[in-house]
Short mmCIF file of C-alpha atoms and ligand atoms in Angstrom, two decimals:
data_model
loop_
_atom_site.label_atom_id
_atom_site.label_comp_id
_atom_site.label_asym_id
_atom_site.label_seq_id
_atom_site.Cartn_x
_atom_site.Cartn_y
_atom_site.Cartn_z
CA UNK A 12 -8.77 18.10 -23.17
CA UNK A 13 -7.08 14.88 -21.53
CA UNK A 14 -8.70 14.15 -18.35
CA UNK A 15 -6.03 14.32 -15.53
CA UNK A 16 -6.46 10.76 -13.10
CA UNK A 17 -5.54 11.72 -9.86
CA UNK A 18 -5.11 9.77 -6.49
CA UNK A 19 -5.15 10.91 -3.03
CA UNK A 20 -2.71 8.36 -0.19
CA UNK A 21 -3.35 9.32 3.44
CA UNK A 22 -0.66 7.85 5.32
CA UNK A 23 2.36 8.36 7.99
CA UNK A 24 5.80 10.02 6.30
CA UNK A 25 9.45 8.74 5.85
CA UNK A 26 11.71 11.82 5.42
CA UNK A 27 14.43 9.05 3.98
CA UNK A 28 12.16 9.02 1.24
CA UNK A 29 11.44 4.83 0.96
CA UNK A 30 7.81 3.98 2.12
CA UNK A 31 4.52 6.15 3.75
CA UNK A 32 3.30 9.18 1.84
CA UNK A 33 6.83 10.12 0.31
CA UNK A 34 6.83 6.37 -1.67
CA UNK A 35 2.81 6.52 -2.59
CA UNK A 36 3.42 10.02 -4.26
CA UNK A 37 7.11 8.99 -6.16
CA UNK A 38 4.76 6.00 -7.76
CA UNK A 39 2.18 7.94 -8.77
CA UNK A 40 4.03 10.09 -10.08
CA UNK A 41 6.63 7.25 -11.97
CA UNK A 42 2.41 5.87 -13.01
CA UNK A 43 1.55 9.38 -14.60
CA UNK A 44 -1.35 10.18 -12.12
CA UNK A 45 -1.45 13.30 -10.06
CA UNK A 46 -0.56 12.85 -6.83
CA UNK A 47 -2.43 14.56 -3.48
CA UNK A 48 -1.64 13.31 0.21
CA UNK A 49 -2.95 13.81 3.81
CA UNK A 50 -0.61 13.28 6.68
CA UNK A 51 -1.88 11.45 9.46
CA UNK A 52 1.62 11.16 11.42
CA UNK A 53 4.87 12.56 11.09
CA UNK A 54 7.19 9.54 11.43
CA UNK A 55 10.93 9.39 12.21
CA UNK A 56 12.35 6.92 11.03
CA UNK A 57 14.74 5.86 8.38
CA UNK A 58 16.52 2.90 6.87
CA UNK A 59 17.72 1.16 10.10
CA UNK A 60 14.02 1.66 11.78
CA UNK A 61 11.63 4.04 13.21
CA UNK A 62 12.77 6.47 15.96
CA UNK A 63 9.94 8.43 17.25
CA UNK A 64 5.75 9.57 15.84
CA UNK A 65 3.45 12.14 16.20
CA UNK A 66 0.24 11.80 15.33
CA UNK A 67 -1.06 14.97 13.97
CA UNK A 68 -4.19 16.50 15.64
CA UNK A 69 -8.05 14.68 14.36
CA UNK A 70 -9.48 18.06 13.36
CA UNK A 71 -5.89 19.65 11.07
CA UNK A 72 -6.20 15.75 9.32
CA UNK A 73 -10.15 16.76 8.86
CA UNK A 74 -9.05 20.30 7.57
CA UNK A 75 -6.46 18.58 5.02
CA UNK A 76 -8.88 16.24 3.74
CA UNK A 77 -11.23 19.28 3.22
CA UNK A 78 -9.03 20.97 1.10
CA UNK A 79 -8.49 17.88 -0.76
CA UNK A 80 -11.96 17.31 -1.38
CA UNK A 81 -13.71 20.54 -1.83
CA UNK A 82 -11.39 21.18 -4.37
CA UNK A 83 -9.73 18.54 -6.55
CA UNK A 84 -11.47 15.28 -6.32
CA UNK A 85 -9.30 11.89 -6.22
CA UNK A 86 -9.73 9.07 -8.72
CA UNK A 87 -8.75 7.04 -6.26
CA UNK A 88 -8.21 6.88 -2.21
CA UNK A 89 -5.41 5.11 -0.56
CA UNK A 90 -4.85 4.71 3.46
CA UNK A 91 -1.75 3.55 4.53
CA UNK A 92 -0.22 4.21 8.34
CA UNK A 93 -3.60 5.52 10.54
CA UNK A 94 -3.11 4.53 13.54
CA UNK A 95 -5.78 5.94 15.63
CA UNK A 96 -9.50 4.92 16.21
CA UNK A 97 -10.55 8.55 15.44
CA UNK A 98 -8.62 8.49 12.40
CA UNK A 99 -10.29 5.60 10.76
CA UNK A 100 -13.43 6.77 11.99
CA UNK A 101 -12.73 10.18 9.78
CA UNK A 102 -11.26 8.23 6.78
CA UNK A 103 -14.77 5.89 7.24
CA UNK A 104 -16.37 9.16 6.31
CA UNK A 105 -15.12 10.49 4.01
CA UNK A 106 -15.30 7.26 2.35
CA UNK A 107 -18.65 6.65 2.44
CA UNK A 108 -19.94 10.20 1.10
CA UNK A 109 -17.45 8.60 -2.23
CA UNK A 110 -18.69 5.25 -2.84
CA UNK A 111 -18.05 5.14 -6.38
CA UNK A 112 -14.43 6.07 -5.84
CA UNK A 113 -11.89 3.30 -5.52
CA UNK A 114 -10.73 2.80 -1.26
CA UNK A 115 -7.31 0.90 -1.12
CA UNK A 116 -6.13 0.24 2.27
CA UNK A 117 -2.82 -1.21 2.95
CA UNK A 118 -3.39 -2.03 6.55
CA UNK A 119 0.03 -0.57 7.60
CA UNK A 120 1.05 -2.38 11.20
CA UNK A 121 4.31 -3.06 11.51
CA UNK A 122 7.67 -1.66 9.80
CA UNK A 123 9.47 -4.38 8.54
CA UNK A 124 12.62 -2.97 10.91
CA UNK A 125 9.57 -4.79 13.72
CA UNK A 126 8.53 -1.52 15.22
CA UNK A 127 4.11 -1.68 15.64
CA UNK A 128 2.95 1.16 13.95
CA UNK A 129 -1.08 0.49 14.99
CA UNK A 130 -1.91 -0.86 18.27
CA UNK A 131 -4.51 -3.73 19.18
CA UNK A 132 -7.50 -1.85 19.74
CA UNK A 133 -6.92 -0.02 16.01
CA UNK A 134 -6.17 -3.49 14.69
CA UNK A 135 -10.25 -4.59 15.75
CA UNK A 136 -11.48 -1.29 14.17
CA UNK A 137 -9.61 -1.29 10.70
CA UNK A 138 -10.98 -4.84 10.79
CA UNK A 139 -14.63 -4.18 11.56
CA UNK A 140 -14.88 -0.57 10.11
CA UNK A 141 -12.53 0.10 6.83
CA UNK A 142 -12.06 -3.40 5.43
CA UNK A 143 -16.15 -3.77 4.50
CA UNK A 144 -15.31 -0.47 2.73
CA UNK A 145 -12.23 -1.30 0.71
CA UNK A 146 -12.00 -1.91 -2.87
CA UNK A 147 -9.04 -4.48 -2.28
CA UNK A 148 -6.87 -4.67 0.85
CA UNK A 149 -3.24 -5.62 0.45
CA UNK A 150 -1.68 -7.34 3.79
CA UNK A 151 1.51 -8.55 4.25
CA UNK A 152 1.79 -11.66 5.63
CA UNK A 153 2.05 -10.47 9.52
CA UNK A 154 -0.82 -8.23 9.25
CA UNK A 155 -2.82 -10.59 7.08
CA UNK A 156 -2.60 -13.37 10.26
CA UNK A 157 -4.25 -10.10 12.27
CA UNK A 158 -6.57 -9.51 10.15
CA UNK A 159 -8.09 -13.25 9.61
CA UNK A 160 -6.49 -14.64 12.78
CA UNK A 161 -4.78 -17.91 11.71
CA UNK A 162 -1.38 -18.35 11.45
CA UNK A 163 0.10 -18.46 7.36
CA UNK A 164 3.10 -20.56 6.40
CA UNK A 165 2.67 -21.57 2.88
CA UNK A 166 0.51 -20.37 -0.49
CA UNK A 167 -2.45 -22.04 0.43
CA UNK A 168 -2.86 -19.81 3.81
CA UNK A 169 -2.61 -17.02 1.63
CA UNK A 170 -5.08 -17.88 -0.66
CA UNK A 171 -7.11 -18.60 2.30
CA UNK A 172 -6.25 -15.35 3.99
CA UNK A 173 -7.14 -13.42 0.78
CA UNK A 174 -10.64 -15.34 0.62
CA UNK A 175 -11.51 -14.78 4.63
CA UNK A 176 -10.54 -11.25 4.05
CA UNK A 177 -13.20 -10.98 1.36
CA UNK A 178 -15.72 -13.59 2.46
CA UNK A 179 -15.85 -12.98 5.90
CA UNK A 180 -14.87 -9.25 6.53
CA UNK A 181 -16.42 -7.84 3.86
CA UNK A 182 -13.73 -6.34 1.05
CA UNK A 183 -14.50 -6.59 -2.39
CA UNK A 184 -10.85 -7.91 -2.98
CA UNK A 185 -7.28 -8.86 -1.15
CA UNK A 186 -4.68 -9.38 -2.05
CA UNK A 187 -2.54 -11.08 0.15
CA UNK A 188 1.80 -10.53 -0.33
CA UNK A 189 3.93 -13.40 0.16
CA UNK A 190 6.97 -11.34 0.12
CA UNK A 191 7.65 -12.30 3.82
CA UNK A 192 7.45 -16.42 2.63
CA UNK A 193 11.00 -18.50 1.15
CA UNK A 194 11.16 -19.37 -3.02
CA UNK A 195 9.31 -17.20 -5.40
CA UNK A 196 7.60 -13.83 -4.52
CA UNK A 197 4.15 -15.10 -5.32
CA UNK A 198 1.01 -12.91 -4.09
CA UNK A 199 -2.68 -14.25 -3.83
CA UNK A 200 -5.39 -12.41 -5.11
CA UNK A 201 -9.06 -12.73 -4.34
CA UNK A 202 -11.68 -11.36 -6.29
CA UNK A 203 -15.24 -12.25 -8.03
CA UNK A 204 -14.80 -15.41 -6.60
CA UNK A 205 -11.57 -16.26 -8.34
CA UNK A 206 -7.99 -16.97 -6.95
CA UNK A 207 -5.13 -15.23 -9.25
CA UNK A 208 -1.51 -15.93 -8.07
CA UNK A 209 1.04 -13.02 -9.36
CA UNK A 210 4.61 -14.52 -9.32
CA UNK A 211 7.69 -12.66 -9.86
CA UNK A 212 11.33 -14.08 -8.87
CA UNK A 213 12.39 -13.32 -5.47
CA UNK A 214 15.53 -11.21 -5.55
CA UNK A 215 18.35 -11.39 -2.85
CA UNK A 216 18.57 -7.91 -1.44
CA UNK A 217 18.34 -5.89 2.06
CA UNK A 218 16.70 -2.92 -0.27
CA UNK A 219 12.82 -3.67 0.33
CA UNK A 220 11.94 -0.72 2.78
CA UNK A 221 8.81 0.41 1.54
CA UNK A 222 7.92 -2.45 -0.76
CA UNK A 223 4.21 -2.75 0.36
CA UNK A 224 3.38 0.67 -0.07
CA UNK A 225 4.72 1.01 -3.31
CA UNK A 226 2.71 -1.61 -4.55
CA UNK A 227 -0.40 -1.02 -2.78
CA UNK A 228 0.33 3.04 -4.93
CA UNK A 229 0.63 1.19 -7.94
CA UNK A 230 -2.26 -0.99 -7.48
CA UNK A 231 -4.37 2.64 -6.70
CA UNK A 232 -2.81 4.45 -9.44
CA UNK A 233 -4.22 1.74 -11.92
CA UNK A 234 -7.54 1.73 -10.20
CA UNK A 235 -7.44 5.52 -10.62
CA UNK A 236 -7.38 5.20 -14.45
CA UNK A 237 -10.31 2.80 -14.44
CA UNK A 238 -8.58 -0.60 -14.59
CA UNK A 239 -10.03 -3.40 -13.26
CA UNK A 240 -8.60 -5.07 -10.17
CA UNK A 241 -7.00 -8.10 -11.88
CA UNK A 242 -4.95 -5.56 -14.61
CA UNK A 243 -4.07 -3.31 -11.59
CA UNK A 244 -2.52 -5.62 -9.74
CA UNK A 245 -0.85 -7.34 -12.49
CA UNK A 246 0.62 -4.10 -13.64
CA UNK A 247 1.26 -3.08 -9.76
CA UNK A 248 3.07 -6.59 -9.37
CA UNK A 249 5.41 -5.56 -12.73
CA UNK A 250 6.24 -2.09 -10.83
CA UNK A 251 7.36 -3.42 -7.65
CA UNK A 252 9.60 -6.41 -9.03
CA UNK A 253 11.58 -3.50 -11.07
CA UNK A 254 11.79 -1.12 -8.00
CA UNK A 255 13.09 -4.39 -5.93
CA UNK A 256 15.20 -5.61 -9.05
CA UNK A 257 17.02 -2.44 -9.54
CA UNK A 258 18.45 -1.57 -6.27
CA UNK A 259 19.39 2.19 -5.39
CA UNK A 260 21.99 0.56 -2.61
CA UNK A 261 21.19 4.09 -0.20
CA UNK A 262 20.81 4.18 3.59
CA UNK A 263 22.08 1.87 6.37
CA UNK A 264 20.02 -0.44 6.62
CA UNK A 265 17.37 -1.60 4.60
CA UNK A 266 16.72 0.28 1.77
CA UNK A 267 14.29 2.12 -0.32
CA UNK A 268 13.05 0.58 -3.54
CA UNK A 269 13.42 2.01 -6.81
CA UNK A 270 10.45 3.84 -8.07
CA UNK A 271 12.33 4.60 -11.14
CA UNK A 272 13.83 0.38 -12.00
CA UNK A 273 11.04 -0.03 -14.27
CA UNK A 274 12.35 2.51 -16.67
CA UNK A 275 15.75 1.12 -16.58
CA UNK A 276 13.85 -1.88 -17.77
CA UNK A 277 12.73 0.02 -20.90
CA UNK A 278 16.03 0.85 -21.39
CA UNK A 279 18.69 -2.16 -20.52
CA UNK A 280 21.61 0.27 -21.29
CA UNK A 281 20.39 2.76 -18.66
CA UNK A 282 20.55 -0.14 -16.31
CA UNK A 283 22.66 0.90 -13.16
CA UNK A 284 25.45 -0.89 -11.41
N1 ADP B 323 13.05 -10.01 -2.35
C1 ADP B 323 11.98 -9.83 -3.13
N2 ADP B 323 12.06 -10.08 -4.46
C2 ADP B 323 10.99 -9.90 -5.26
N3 ADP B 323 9.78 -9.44 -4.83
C3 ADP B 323 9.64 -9.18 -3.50
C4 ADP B 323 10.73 -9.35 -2.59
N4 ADP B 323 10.29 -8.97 -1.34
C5 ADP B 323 9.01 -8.59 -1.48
N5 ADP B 323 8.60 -8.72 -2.77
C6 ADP B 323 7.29 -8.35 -3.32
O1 ADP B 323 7.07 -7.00 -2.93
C7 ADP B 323 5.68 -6.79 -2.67
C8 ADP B 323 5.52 -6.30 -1.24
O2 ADP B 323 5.53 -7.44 -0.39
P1 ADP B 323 5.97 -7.49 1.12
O3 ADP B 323 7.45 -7.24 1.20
O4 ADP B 323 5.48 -8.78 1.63
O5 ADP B 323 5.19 -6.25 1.72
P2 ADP B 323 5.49 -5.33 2.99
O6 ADP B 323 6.52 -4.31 2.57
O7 ADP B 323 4.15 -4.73 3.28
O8 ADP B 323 6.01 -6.22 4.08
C9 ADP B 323 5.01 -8.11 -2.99
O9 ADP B 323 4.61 -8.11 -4.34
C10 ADP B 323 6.13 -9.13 -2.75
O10 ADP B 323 5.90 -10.34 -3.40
C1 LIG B 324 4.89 6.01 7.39
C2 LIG B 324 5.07 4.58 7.07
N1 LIG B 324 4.08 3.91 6.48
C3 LIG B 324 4.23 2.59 6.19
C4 LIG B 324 5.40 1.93 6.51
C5 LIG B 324 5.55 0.48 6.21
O1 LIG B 324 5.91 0.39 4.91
P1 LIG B 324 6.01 -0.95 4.07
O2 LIG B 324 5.77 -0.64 2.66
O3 LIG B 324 5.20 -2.02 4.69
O4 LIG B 324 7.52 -1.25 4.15
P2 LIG B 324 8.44 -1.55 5.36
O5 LIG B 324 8.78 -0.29 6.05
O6 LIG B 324 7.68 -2.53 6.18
O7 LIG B 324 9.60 -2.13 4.65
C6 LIG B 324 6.42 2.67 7.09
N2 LIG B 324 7.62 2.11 7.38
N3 LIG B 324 6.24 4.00 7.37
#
């Protein structure tokens, strides 16, 4: 029988459908691995920004990630949007009793619509607690600067972002997104003591809500089937330049991704106008 990879994301939601736990589960899914997810907060927001969260009580998060785990184990963990100290001191947990599983964290901050989705005392404990734990950690570039504290202008602070995060605080990898930089869309990878750069064209568009999560999915759904870090990310990288390259054009403001562009790819005559 085919063994069925399966990931788990436990992150905020978007009811518009474009980042959080609704865009981890669409790329799984678009990946072919089963999909599970634990809210942590129930977000309002949409295309033009957020409006209004609730973060969802510690102990019904704890009872969520029971079911998950007493019954169908992930092949892979992502965290995206916890915001609280006793949140990541849960996740830390739960984390721990799976070493040998793969731990993404995308160290969700800030919206790109500017709205602080962590505050500063959660921004010392993600730091100190989850990052020695993660497989790879995928910053922007804002939320990189937290994380190593200097300030990152050009591809060499990123490479140097994406070695602190590793050397210093302890993840096995980083990989640092340069999405929020001018010319190419070039990322910086760190691992085993190597620098990789993945470089895509940047592509003139207001559609990039939820472009971080869907790559830090990607990146776990390859982990999930037992790639190494350097293939997942490559492959990850390939996923989110379709999803940006093939807009949807929905929503106000900026827009979701498309977790379906890389299958318009396959096929040029599906592509959409
Ligand atoms: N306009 C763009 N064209 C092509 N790739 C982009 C563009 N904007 C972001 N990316 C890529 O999307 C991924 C997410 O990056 P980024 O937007 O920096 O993350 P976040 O959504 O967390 O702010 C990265 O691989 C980045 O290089
Ligand atoms: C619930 C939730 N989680 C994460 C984000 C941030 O998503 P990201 O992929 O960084 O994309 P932007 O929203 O910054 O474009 C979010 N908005 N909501």
């Amino acid at each position: 029988m085919t063994k069925i990879v399966t990931a788990l994301t436990i992150a905020g939601t978007d009811p518009t459908g474009g980042a959080g736990i609704q865009a981890d589960l669409k790329t799984f899914q678009e990946r072919e691995v089963y999909g599970m997810s634990v809210v942590t907060s129930v977000v309002a927001q949409n295309t033009l920004g957020v409006k209004a969260v609730e973060h969802l009580p510690i102990d019904f998060i704890d009872q969520q990630l029971q079911a998950v785990f007493t019954d169908i184990e992930p092949s892979a963990i992502k965290t995206g949007m916890i915001s609280t100290i006793e949140m990541m001191e849960l996740i830390a947990s739960y984390v721990k009793k799976h070493p040998d599983i793969p731990y993404i964290i995308d160290p969700v901050m800030v919206a790109t619509s500017g709205d602080a989705l962590m505050n500063e005392e959660s921004r010392r404990v993600i730091r100190e607690l989850l990052v020695p734990l993660a497989t790879i950690v995928t910053p922007n570039v804002p939320e990189a600067e937290i994380l190593v504290d200097f300030k990152i202008s050009d591809l060499s602070d990123l490479e140097k972002a994406a070695q602190t995060i590793v050397k210093d605080l302890g993840a096995k990898a980083a990989v640092v997104k340069g999405g929020h930089l001018a010319g190419k869309a070039v990322d910086v990878l760190y691992v085993d003591g190597n620098v990789h750069y993945l470089e895509a064209d940047r592509f003139e568009t207001k559609h990039t809500h939820g472009t971080g999560c869907t790559f830090s999915a990607a990146i776990s759904a390859e982990l999930a089937k037992g790639k190494s870090i350097v293939e997942a990310t490559a492959l990850a990288k390939d996923f989110i330049t379709d999803a940006i390259q093939y807009p949807l054009n929905l929503g106000l403001g900026s827009g979701p991704t498309n977790h379906w562009g890389h299958r318009l790819k396959e096929l040029p005559n599906k592509k959409e106008d």
